[in-house]
Amino acid sequence: MPHTTSASAPVHHCVALLIAAPASGQGKTTVTAALARWHTRQGRRVRVFKCGPDFLDPYWHQLASGAPVHNLDGWMVGMDEVRARLHAAAGEADVILIEGVMGLFDGSPTAADLAEQLGIPVLLVVDASAMAGSFGALVLGMQQYQTGVPWAGVLANRVASTMHAHMLQTSLRTPALWLGALPPLGQGKNGPLLPERHLGLVAAHELPDAMARLNTAADQLAETPLGQMGWEDWLRFSVEFPAPTAALEAPQPWLRGRTIAVASDAAFSFIYPANLDCLVAMGANLAFFSPLAGEGLPPCDALWLPGGYPELHAAALAANRSLQADLQAHVAAGKPVWAECGGMLALGQQMSDVDGQAQPLWGILPGTGQMQNKLAGLGMQQCVLQGGVLRGHTFHYSRFDCTATEVARTSRARQKAEAGKGEAVYQHGSVHASYFHAWFASHPRAVAALFGAEPLRWGDAGDAAGEEGAVASVAHALS
């Protein structure tokens, strides 16, 4: 959890940029990671953040910067938490880099809203591979769309030649915004330096040459005017980060004395560091284990199976028979299990790929998973639990057909739950499972209840899950 600061804490100043784009797929993740690596190689202390819900990009940013990466979002995380984290980072770093989410003006709140509220200048990354004069029109439109957003400049990505770069540069109505042209940034001999698959980038820890890939991207960035700026020029991007106006409340020690086992490996890697911090702040002892490595369930009072890619490792997971037996014994003893997305799929009876080939899995939940070629769920979600609102999101390409009892349903941000919409929350014995990825600090007491601290009290479709009163009751349960 971040430091509990107050108005008496000092104001910090730090160079900061928010790296954004007109849309997804423009190259902002690679540019952010390349910038982090470039500054780190200069001996500077770099802290990187990611706007919105994302598990995969932060792995690359953490490798590039050598520091933990946290998520920022005005709704899911809350602006008090956002300000506290940035203030703490500014007190220990030379450079703060924030990667936006989707396009600069996409979502609610948007990355542009964050930049405007915090006074952080935007570095716009534009895929200019199929543009010439229209590049200037696009940049001008982005500038004028929300006039309160501060601007650092623009990088043209995937530029074919020096002549192409010249056409792009001369199209700008504000020449001072030009920070350079990049070749198809991140392209290596064997394809993209930061490769993708369904759900996003391949995580950095899955590639043995990940650091070499980052260094290649940083080398390419170093050839641009942005990469050739001296530190004195970078100081023009210095931002003031005041302390939060009120100290954030620490959660109660609801999990004191309880050990929570956490699956953590390539199959179960969708873990926010902030969620681990929240569990520890509530007094939990965490016991990590790797199902893929053949490890059994460590001694514990409760189990968290986070999301990830069980579909890519289904045979190896199914082969861990000793863990399957441990899970059966755990559930038979009535010990809690919270399974999110991929964790839920792994507990099912079987998983089928897009070609219909089925692989048996652990058989704890009465359900079967099917992978799909198209997106099946995406967006911010919330769930009424323990008298408040637990916030989070959903993002999956699979379908899970389950006959377990549906005890709750999530809803879109600030809306009421409706039958047949959102994500189901299933209960089967002591197991609770859903596609819903929870942001634990949004309602710590609800999370403690999921792990057995007290009996669960779910909301229903009649609860005012989206009303500000319900949201306000948990808005400060953050630290």
XYZ file of N, CA, C and O in Angstrom, residues 331 337 363-366 402-405 407 426-433:
76
model
N -11.165 -27.801 -0.250
C -12.587 -27.471 -0.380
C -13.422 -28.356 0.545
O -14.394 -27.884 1.166
N -11.915 -20.386 -1.226
C -11.174 -20.224 -2.477
C -11.794 -19.055 -3.233
O -13.022 -19.007 -3.390
N -11.431 -30.169 -12.148
C -12.722 -30.748 -11.811
C -13.270 -30.366 -10.451
O -14.047 -31.128 -9.856
N -12.915 -29.213 -9.947
C -13.443 -28.748 -8.661
C -14.783 -28.046 -8.851
O -15.691 -28.181 -8.037
N -14.916 -27.289 -9.944
C -16.158 -26.588 -10.277
C -16.932 -27.355 -11.347
O -16.330 -27.889 -12.286
N -18.259 -27.418 -11.256
C -19.068 -28.085 -12.274
C -19.268 -27.191 -13.496
O -20.351 -26.639 -13.725
N -21.357 -23.056 -16.447
C -21.236 -23.572 -15.082
C -22.615 -23.778 -14.469
O -23.520 -22.937 -14.631
N -22.785 -24.886 -13.774
C -24.059 -25.181 -13.112
C -24.020 -24.870 -11.622
O -24.982 -25.144 -10.906
N -22.929 -24.295 -11.134
C -22.850 -23.908 -9.727
C -23.842 -22.770 -9.454
O -24.326 -22.092 -10.374
N -24.132 -22.531 -8.204
C -25.080 -21.490 -7.820
C -24.528 -20.108 -8.135
O -23.377 -19.794 -7.796
N -24.454 -16.557 -7.080
C -24.801 -15.825 -5.865
C -24.788 -14.315 -6.060
O -25.296 -13.570 -5.212
N -20.025 -17.278 -9.019
C -20.508 -18.615 -8.675
C -20.029 -19.031 -7.297
O -18.938 -18.651 -6.853
N -20.862 -19.836 -6.623
C -20.450 -20.472 -5.379
C -20.647 -21.975 -5.501
O -21.694 -22.452 -5.960
N -19.646 -22.711 -5.099
C -19.723 -24.171 -5.074
C -18.970 -24.620 -3.821
O -17.741 -24.630 -3.795
N -19.727 -24.927 -2.790
C -19.097 -25.216 -1.515
C -18.386 -23.975 -1.002
O -18.978 -22.894 -0.912
N -17.113 -24.087 -0.697
C -16.337 -22.940 -0.193
C -15.664 -22.150 -1.311
O -14.892 -21.232 -1.035
N -15.952 -22.503 -2.562
C -15.343 -21.833 -3.706
C -16.244 -20.695 -4.196
O -17.447 -20.884 -4.389
N -15.656 -19.526 -4.409
C -16.329 -18.438 -5.115
C -15.479 -18.110 -6.331
O -14.243 -17.988 -6.226
N -16.125 -17.975 -7.486
C -15.387 -17.824 -8.736
C -16.140 -16.921 -9.694
O -17.377 -16.908 -9.717
